[in-house]
Coordinates of C-alpha atoms and ligand atoms in Angstrom, one line a residue:
X1 CA 137.1 -1.5 -22.3
X2 CA 140.9 -0.6 -22.0
X3 CA 140.5 1.5 -25.1
X4 CA 137.5 3.5 -23.8
X5 CA 140.0 6.4 -23.2
X6 CA 141.5 6.5 -26.7
X7 CA 141.3 10.1 -28.3
X8 CA 139.0 10.9 -31.2
X9 CA 140.3 10.4 -34.7
X10 CA 139.8 12.0 -38.3
X11 CA 137.0 10.2 -40.1
X12 CA 138.9 10.2 -43.2
X13 CA 141.2 7.7 -41.9
X14 CA 141.0 4.2 -43.2
X15 CA 140.9 2.1 -40.2
X16 CA 142.9 -1.2 -40.3
X17 CA 142.1 -2.2 -36.6
X18 CA 140.1 -0.2 -34.0
X19 CA 141.3 -1.7 -30.9
X20 CA 144.1 -1.1 -30.7
X21 CA 143.7 1.8 -33.4
X22 CA 145.5 1.5 -36.5
X23 CA 144.7 3.8 -39.4
X24 CA 146.3 5.2 -42.6
X25 CA 145.3 8.1 -44.6
X26 CA 143.8 7.6 -48.1
X27 CA 146.7 7.4 -50.4
X28 CA 145.5 10.4 -52.6
X29 CA 145.3 12.8 -49.5
X30 CA 148.8 11.5 -48.2
X31 CA 150.8 13.3 -51.0
X32 CA 148.6 16.3 -51.0
X33 CA 151.0 17.8 -48.3
X34 CA 154.7 17.7 -47.9
X35 CA 154.2 17.8 -44.2
X36 CA 151.3 15.2 -43.3
X37 CA 148.6 17.2 -41.0
X38 CA 148.9 15.5 -37.6
X39 CA 145.2 14.2 -37.9
X40 CA 145.9 12.4 -41.2
X41 CA 149.4 11.1 -39.9
X42 CA 149.3 7.3 -40.0
X43 CA 148.7 5.8 -36.4
X44 CA 150.2 2.4 -35.4
X45 CA 149.3 1.5 -31.8
X46 CA 149.8 -2.1 -30.3
X47 CA 148.0 -1.2 -27.1
X48 CA 145.6 1.3 -25.4
X49 CA 146.9 5.0 -25.7
X50 CA 147.9 5.8 -22.1
X51 CA 146.4 8.9 -20.2
X52 CA 149.6 10.9 -19.1
X53 CA 149.6 13.8 -16.7
X54 CA 152.1 16.3 -17.8
X55 CA 152.6 17.7 -14.7
X56 CA 153.5 14.8 -12.7
X57 CA 155.2 13.1 -16.0
X58 CA 158.9 12.1 -15.5
X59 CA 161.2 10.6 -18.0
X60 CA 163.5 8.1 -16.3
X61 CA 166.9 7.9 -17.6
X62 CA 169.1 5.1 -16.2
X63 CA 172.7 6.7 -15.6
X64 CA 175.9 4.9 -16.4
X65 CA 176.7 4.2 -12.5
X66 CA 173.2 2.9 -11.3
X67 CA 171.8 6.5 -10.6
X68 CA 168.6 7.1 -12.3
X69 CA 167.5 10.7 -13.5
X70 CA 163.9 11.8 -13.5
X71 CA 163.3 14.5 -15.8
X72 CA 160.1 16.5 -15.9
X73 CA 158.5 17.9 -19.3
X74 CA 159.5 21.3 -18.1
X75 CA 163.1 20.3 -17.4
X76 CA 163.3 18.6 -21.1
X77 CA 161.9 21.9 -22.7
X78 CA 164.1 24.3 -20.8
X79 CA 167.6 22.3 -20.0
X80 CA 168.4 21.0 -23.5
X81 CA 168.2 23.2 -26.7
X82 CA 165.2 22.6 -29.0
X83 CA 166.1 21.0 -32.0
X84 CA 163.9 20.3 -35.2
X85 CA 164.1 17.6 -37.8
X86 CA 161.8 17.1 -40.7
X87 CA 161.5 13.0 -41.1
X88 CA 159.6 10.6 -42.6
X89 CA 158.2 7.7 -40.3
X90 CA 157.5 4.4 -42.0
X91 CA 156.0 1.2 -40.4
X92 CA 157.8 -2.0 -41.3
X93 CA 154.6 -3.3 -42.4
X94 CA 153.7 -0.5 -45.0
X95 CA 152.3 -2.1 -48.2
X96 CA 151.9 -5.4 -46.3
X97 CA 148.7 -6.1 -48.3
X98 CA 150.9 -6.6 -51.4
X99 CA 152.7 -9.4 -50.0
X100 CA 149.6 -11.0 -48.7
X101 CA 148.4 -11.4 -52.2
X102 CA 151.5 -13.5 -52.9
X103 CA 151.0 -15.7 -49.9
X104 CA 149.2 -15.0 -46.5
X105 CA 151.2 -13.4 -43.9
X106 CA 150.7 -12.3 -40.5
X107 CA 149.9 -8.6 -39.7
X108 CA 147.8 -5.7 -40.3
X109 CA 146.6 -5.2 -44.1
X110 CA 148.5 -1.9 -44.7
X111 CA 148.2 -0.2 -48.1
X112 CA 150.6 2.3 -49.3
X113 CA 150.0 4.9 -46.6
X114 CA 151.6 3.4 -43.5
X115 CA 154.0 6.2 -43.7
X116 CA 153.9 10.0 -43.0
X117 CA 156.3 13.0 -42.7
X118 CA 156.3 15.5 -39.9
X119 CA 158.5 18.5 -38.8
X120 CA 159.6 17.1 -35.2
X121 CA 160.8 19.1 -32.3
X122 CA 162.3 18.3 -29.2
X123 CA 165.6 17.7 -27.1
X124 CA 168.4 15.9 -28.8
X125 CA 168.6 12.5 -27.4
X126 CA 172.4 12.8 -27.3
X127 CA 172.2 15.9 -25.1
X128 CA 170.1 14.1 -22.5
X129 CA 172.4 10.8 -22.7
X130 CA 175.5 13.1 -22.3
X131 CA 173.5 15.2 -19.2
X132 CA 173.2 11.6 -17.6
X133 CA 176.8 10.8 -17.8
X134 CA 177.1 8.7 -21.0
X135 CA 180.3 9.4 -23.1
X136 CA 180.5 10.4 -26.7
X137 CA 180.5 7.5 -29.1
X138 CA 183.5 5.4 -29.2
X139 CA 184.1 4.7 -25.6
X140 CA 180.7 2.8 -25.3
X141 CA 181.5 -0.2 -27.2
X142 CA 178.6 -2.4 -28.9
X143 CA 175.9 -1.1 -26.7
X144 CA 172.2 -0.2 -27.1
X145 CA 169.9 2.4 -26.1
X146 CA 166.5 0.9 -24.9
X147 CA 163.3 2.8 -24.7
X148 CA 160.1 1.7 -22.7
X149 CA 156.8 3.3 -23.6
X150 CA 154.1 3.8 -20.9
X151 CA 151.7 1.9 -22.8
X152 CA 151.3 -1.6 -21.3
X153 CA 149.6 -4.8 -22.2
X154 CA 147.4 -6.9 -19.6
X155 CA 150.3 -8.5 -18.1
X156 CA 151.9 -4.9 -17.5
X157 CA 154.6 -5.5 -20.1
X158 CA 155.3 -2.1 -21.7
X159 CA 155.9 -1.5 -25.4
X160 CA 159.7 -1.4 -25.9
X161 CA 162.4 -1.3 -28.4
X162 CA 166.1 -0.3 -28.7
X163 CA 168.7 1.4 -31.2
X164 CA 172.3 0.9 -31.4
X165 CA 174.2 3.5 -29.0
X166 CA 176.2 4.6 -32.2
X167 CA 172.6 5.7 -33.8
X168 CA 171.6 7.2 -30.5
X169 CA 174.7 9.4 -30.3
X170 CA 175.4 9.9 -34.0
X171 CA 172.8 10.4 -37.0
X172 CA 174.1 14.1 -36.8
X173 CA 172.5 14.6 -33.5
X174 CA 169.2 14.2 -35.2
X175 CA 167.6 11.5 -32.8
X176 CA 165.0 13.5 -30.8
X177 CA 163.0 13.1 -27.8
X178 CA 160.2 14.9 -29.3
X179 CA 157.4 16.8 -27.7
X180 CA 156.3 18.8 -30.8
X181 CA 154.8 17.5 -34.2
X182 CA 154.4 20.1 -36.9
X183 CA 154.6 22.9 -34.5
X184 CA 151.8 21.6 -32.3
X185 CA 152.0 19.6 -29.0
X186 CA 152.6 16.0 -29.7
X187 CA 148.9 14.4 -30.2
X188 CA 147.9 11.6 -27.8
X189 CA 147.8 9.0 -30.6
X190 CA 151.4 10.0 -31.5
X191 CA 153.0 9.7 -28.2
X192 CA 152.0 12.6 -25.8
X193 CA 154.0 13.9 -24.1
X194 CA 157.2 12.5 -25.3
X195 CA 158.5 10.0 -28.2
X196 CA 161.5 9.1 -29.5
X197 CA 162.3 10.2 -33.3
X198 CA 165.0 8.2 -34.9
X199 CA 165.0 9.5 -38.4
X200 CA 165.8 7.0 -40.9
X201 CA 164.9 4.0 -38.8
X202 CA 161.8 1.9 -38.8
X203 CA 158.7 3.1 -37.2
X204 CA 158.9 0.5 -34.5
X205 CA 162.0 1.9 -32.7
X206 CA 160.2 5.5 -32.5
X207 CA 158.9 4.6 -29.1
X208 CA 155.8 6.6 -28.1
X209 CA 154.7 7.8 -24.7
X210 CA 158.4 7.4 -23.5
X211 CA 158.8 6.3 -20.0
X212 CA 162.2 5.2 -19.7
X213 CA 165.8 5.1 -21.4
X214 CA 168.3 2.8 -20.4
X215 CA 171.6 1.7 -22.0
X216 CA 172.8 -1.7 -22.1
X217 CA 175.2 -4.5 -23.9
X218 CA 171.9 -6.1 -25.1
X219 CA 169.2 -5.0 -27.2
X220 CA 165.9 -4.4 -25.7
X221 CA 164.5 -7.8 -24.5
X222 CA 160.8 -6.9 -25.5
X223 CA 158.7 -8.9 -27.7
X224 CA 159.0 -6.2 -30.6
X225 CA 162.7 -6.1 -30.5
X226 CA 163.1 -9.9 -30.1
X227 CA 160.3 -11.6 -31.8
X228 CA 158.9 -9.4 -34.2
X229 CA 160.0 -6.8 -36.8
X230 CA 162.6 -9.0 -38.4
X231 CA 163.1 -10.1 -42.0
X232 CA 163.3 -13.7 -43.2
X233 CA 163.8 -15.8 -46.3
X234 CA 160.7 -16.7 -48.3
X235 CA 161.5 -20.3 -47.4
X236 CA 160.7 -19.7 -43.6
X237 CA 157.4 -20.4 -42.2
X238 CA 155.9 -20.4 -39.0
X239 CA 157.0 -23.9 -38.1
X240 CA 160.6 -23.3 -38.9
X241 CA 161.2 -19.8 -38.0
X242 CA 163.7 -18.9 -35.3
X243 CA 163.5 -15.2 -34.5
X244 CA 167.0 -15.3 -32.8
X245 CA 168.8 -15.6 -36.1
X246 CA 167.5 -12.6 -37.8
X247 CA 168.7 -9.0 -36.8
X248 CA 166.2 -6.6 -35.9
X249 CA 165.3 -4.1 -38.5
X250 CA 166.6 -0.6 -38.2
X251 CA 167.3 1.4 -41.3
X252 CA 164.5 0.6 -43.8
X253 CA 165.3 0.1 -47.4
X254 CA 164.5 2.3 -50.4
X255 CA 160.7 2.7 -51.0
X256 CA 158.2 4.4 -53.6
X257 CA 154.6 4.1 -54.2
X258 CA 152.1 5.5 -56.4
X259 CA 149.2 7.6 -54.7
X260 CA 147.5 8.6 -57.8
X261 CA 145.7 7.4 -59.9
X262 CA 144.1 4.8 -57.7
X263 CA 144.0 1.2 -58.6
X264 CA 141.3 0.4 -61.1
X265 CA 140.8 4.0 -61.7
X266 CA 139.3 5.2 -65.1
X267 CA 141.6 7.5 -66.8
X268 CA 141.1 9.6 -70.1
X269 CA 143.2 9.0 -73.2
X270 CA 146.0 11.5 -74.1
X271 CA 148.0 12.3 -71.2
X272 CA 148.1 10.7 -67.6
X273 CA 149.5 12.5 -64.5
X274 CA 150.9 10.1 -61.9
X275 CA 151.8 11.2 -58.4
X276 CA 153.5 9.5 -55.5
X277 CA 156.2 9.4 -52.9
X278 CA 159.9 8.1 -52.5
X279 CA 162.1 7.7 -49.3
X280 CA 165.0 5.7 -48.3
X281 CA 166.2 4.8 -44.7
X282 CA 169.5 5.7 -43.2
X283 CA 169.5 9.3 -44.3
X284 CA 170.0 8.2 -47.9
X285 CA 168.3 10.4 -50.1
X286 CA 166.2 9.7 -53.0
X287 CA 168.2 10.0 -56.4
X288 CA 165.6 9.4 -58.9
X289 CA 162.1 7.9 -59.5
X290 CA 161.2 6.3 -62.6
X291 CA 157.7 5.8 -64.0
X292 CA 156.5 3.4 -66.7
X293 CA 153.0 3.6 -68.1
X294 CA 153.4 0.3 -69.9
X295 CA 154.3 -2.2 -67.2
X296 CA 157.9 -1.6 -67.1
X297 CA 158.9 -1.8 -70.8
X298 CA 159.7 2.1 -71.1
X299 CA 160.4 4.6 -68.1
X300 CA 160.2 8.2 -67.6
X301 CA 161.9 10.1 -65.0
X302 CA 159.6 11.8 -62.6
X303 CA 159.9 15.1 -61.2
X304 CA 160.8 15.4 -57.5
X305 CA 159.3 18.0 -54.9
X306 CA 160.9 18.0 -51.5
X307 CA 162.7 20.1 -49.0
X308 CA 166.6 20.4 -49.6
X309 CA 168.3 17.9 -47.4
X310 CA 172.0 17.6 -46.6
X311 CA 173.6 14.4 -47.9
X312 CA 173.4 11.6 -45.5
X313 CA 170.9 13.3 -43.5
X314 CA 168.0 13.1 -45.9
X315 CA 165.5 12.0 -43.5
X316 CA 162.4 13.0 -45.3
X317 CA 160.6 11.6 -48.2
X318 CA 160.2 13.2 -51.8
X319 CA 157.0 13.7 -53.4
X320 CA 157.0 13.1 -57.3
X321 CA 155.0 13.8 -60.2
X322 CA 155.1 12.7 -63.8
X323 CA 152.9 13.4 -66.8
X324 CA 153.4 11.1 -69.6
X325 CA 151.6 9.9 -72.8
X326 CA 149.0 7.3 -73.0
X327 CA 149.8 5.0 -76.0
X328 CA 147.1 5.8 -78.6
X329 CA 144.5 2.9 -78.7
X330 CA 145.5 1.5 -75.3
X331 CA 142.4 0.3 -73.2
X332 CA 144.4 -0.7 -70.1
X333 CA 147.6 0.7 -68.5
X334 CA 150.1 -0.9 -66.0
X335 CA 151.5 2.1 -64.2
X336 CA 154.8 1.3 -62.3
X337 CA 157.3 3.4 -60.2
X338 CA 160.5 2.5 -58.7
X339 CA 163.2 4.8 -57.0
X340 CA 166.8 4.8 -56.7
X341 CA 168.5 6.2 -53.6
X342 CA 171.7 8.0 -52.9
X343 CA 173.5 4.8 -52.8
X344 CA 172.0 3.6 -56.1
X345 CA 170.0 0.9 -54.0
X346 CA 167.1 0.0 -56.1
X347 CA 163.6 -1.7 -55.3
X348 CA 163.3 -5.1 -56.4
X349 CA 161.1 -5.7 -59.4
X350 CA 158.6 -8.1 -57.7
X351 CA 157.1 -9.3 -54.2
X352 CA 157.6 -12.8 -54.4
X353 CA 161.4 -13.1 -53.8
X354 CA 161.2 -10.7 -50.9
X355 CA 157.9 -12.3 -49.5
X356 CA 158.3 -13.0 -45.6
X357 CA 156.1 -14.5 -43.2
X358 CA 155.5 -11.4 -41.3
X359 CA 155.1 -9.3 -44.5
X360 CA 157.8 -6.5 -43.6
X361 CA 159.9 -4.7 -45.8
X362 CA 157.5 -4.8 -48.9
X363 CA 159.3 -2.6 -51.3
X364 CA 158.9 -3.9 -54.7
X365 CA 158.1 -1.8 -57.7
X366 CA 154.7 -0.4 -57.0
X367 CA 152.2 -1.4 -59.8
X368 CA 148.7 0.1 -60.4
X369 CA 146.4 -0.9 -63.0
X370 CA 144.1 1.5 -64.7
X371 CA 141.5 1.4 -67.7
X372 CA 141.7 4.0 -70.3
X373 CA 138.1 5.2 -70.9
X374 CA 137.7 6.9 -74.6
Ligands
MTE401 N1 155.5 3.2 -29.0 C1 154.9 2.6 -28.2 N2 155.0 3.1 -26.9 N3 153.7 1.8 -28.6 C2 153.4 1.4 -30.0 O1 152.6 0.6 -30.0 N4 154.2 1.5 -32.2 C3 155.4 1.6 -33.0 C4 156.1 3.0 -32.9 N5 156.3 3.3 -31.4 C5 154.4 2.0 -30.9 C6 155.3 2.9 -30.6 C7 155.2 1.4 -34.5 S1 155.1 -0.3 -35.0 C8 155.2 2.4 -35.3 S2 155.1 2.0 -36.9 C9 155.2 4.0 -35.0 O2 155.2 4.0 -33.5 C10 154.0 4.7 -35.5 O3 154.0 5.9 -34.8 P1 152.8 6.9 -35.2 O4 151.5 6.2 -34.5 O5 153.0 8.1 -34.6 O6 152.6 6.8 -36.7
MO402 MO1 155.2 -0.3 -37.2

């Protein structure tokens, strides 16, 4: 069993697939903490968790003139200043189960909790690239920085992904080679001993168990960059899809969801308290969250609770809460939320027009139906 060496996991996680291990925390636990405890942080593995010996570990960095650097963990921690970033990581498949209800899609049945937030600590990617001899942005042209994991499939192919060179060097220097998560050593499930942290960018590019960095005129040739994690029109099906026609997902769109009450909950009359999260990609902060208790006819503005973040650098979510009146005599409520980001991007109101065969980018208004019990 190639998964026999996987680490133990927290029993509260809702398991989506055991081998490889994929799990999300229960929604109501997710928003109990601004920083998600490492054990409850959602886990998305495509392959077995590799066992990496920290003493012999070397990060390979292909230099611009064909020379490859091999950096030990000690060198990464001592030669480059430690930088810390609070960032939310979201899987492209978060909320896929809602798309699946419109029409079947291919992928794991994620609920609303395939995202989590941590304080990441590590070396800046741009410092390491500069150390390897790469120029500041501008001279590099339309290049990509590729990442390879140490996890491999049975054919020996590693998990891989890439981001634009401008993202790697830019993003205010907040792209990390992270060795810490919430002040602890990176857990095995999250990429021990080193992972890439690309704030504002889809989970899939945040490569764990990082083994190799390279710079190329081409995007990563890995399956996950080329033939997965792309969005398509609702009209495209598995007979007609041509993955080469769509760009790889990088920055994610504005997102929000309700974590309390749970779907189908029985709530008392009078007042209802609704809780959830909101986030947007690319460092665009959350401007506002609107909540409706009547299916979207009338709206209330929720109270946002999050760390202060600089404009354009708002990498972490906002948790939000709203207490609103339950219309007297109502027996059922359609609770709805939608977020607006700093660029006034809004979530689409329904799922069907954004349905896609892979079930990614599912960010319609989140709707939760509850009954009022007198
Ligand atoms: N990196 C490697 N090496 N292997 C993987 O399977 N999964 C990716 C990304 N990085 C993956 C990886 C995907 S799709 C997501 S959503 C995030 O890791 C999940 O990170 P987490 O498990 O720390 O939450
Ligand atoms: Mo993902």
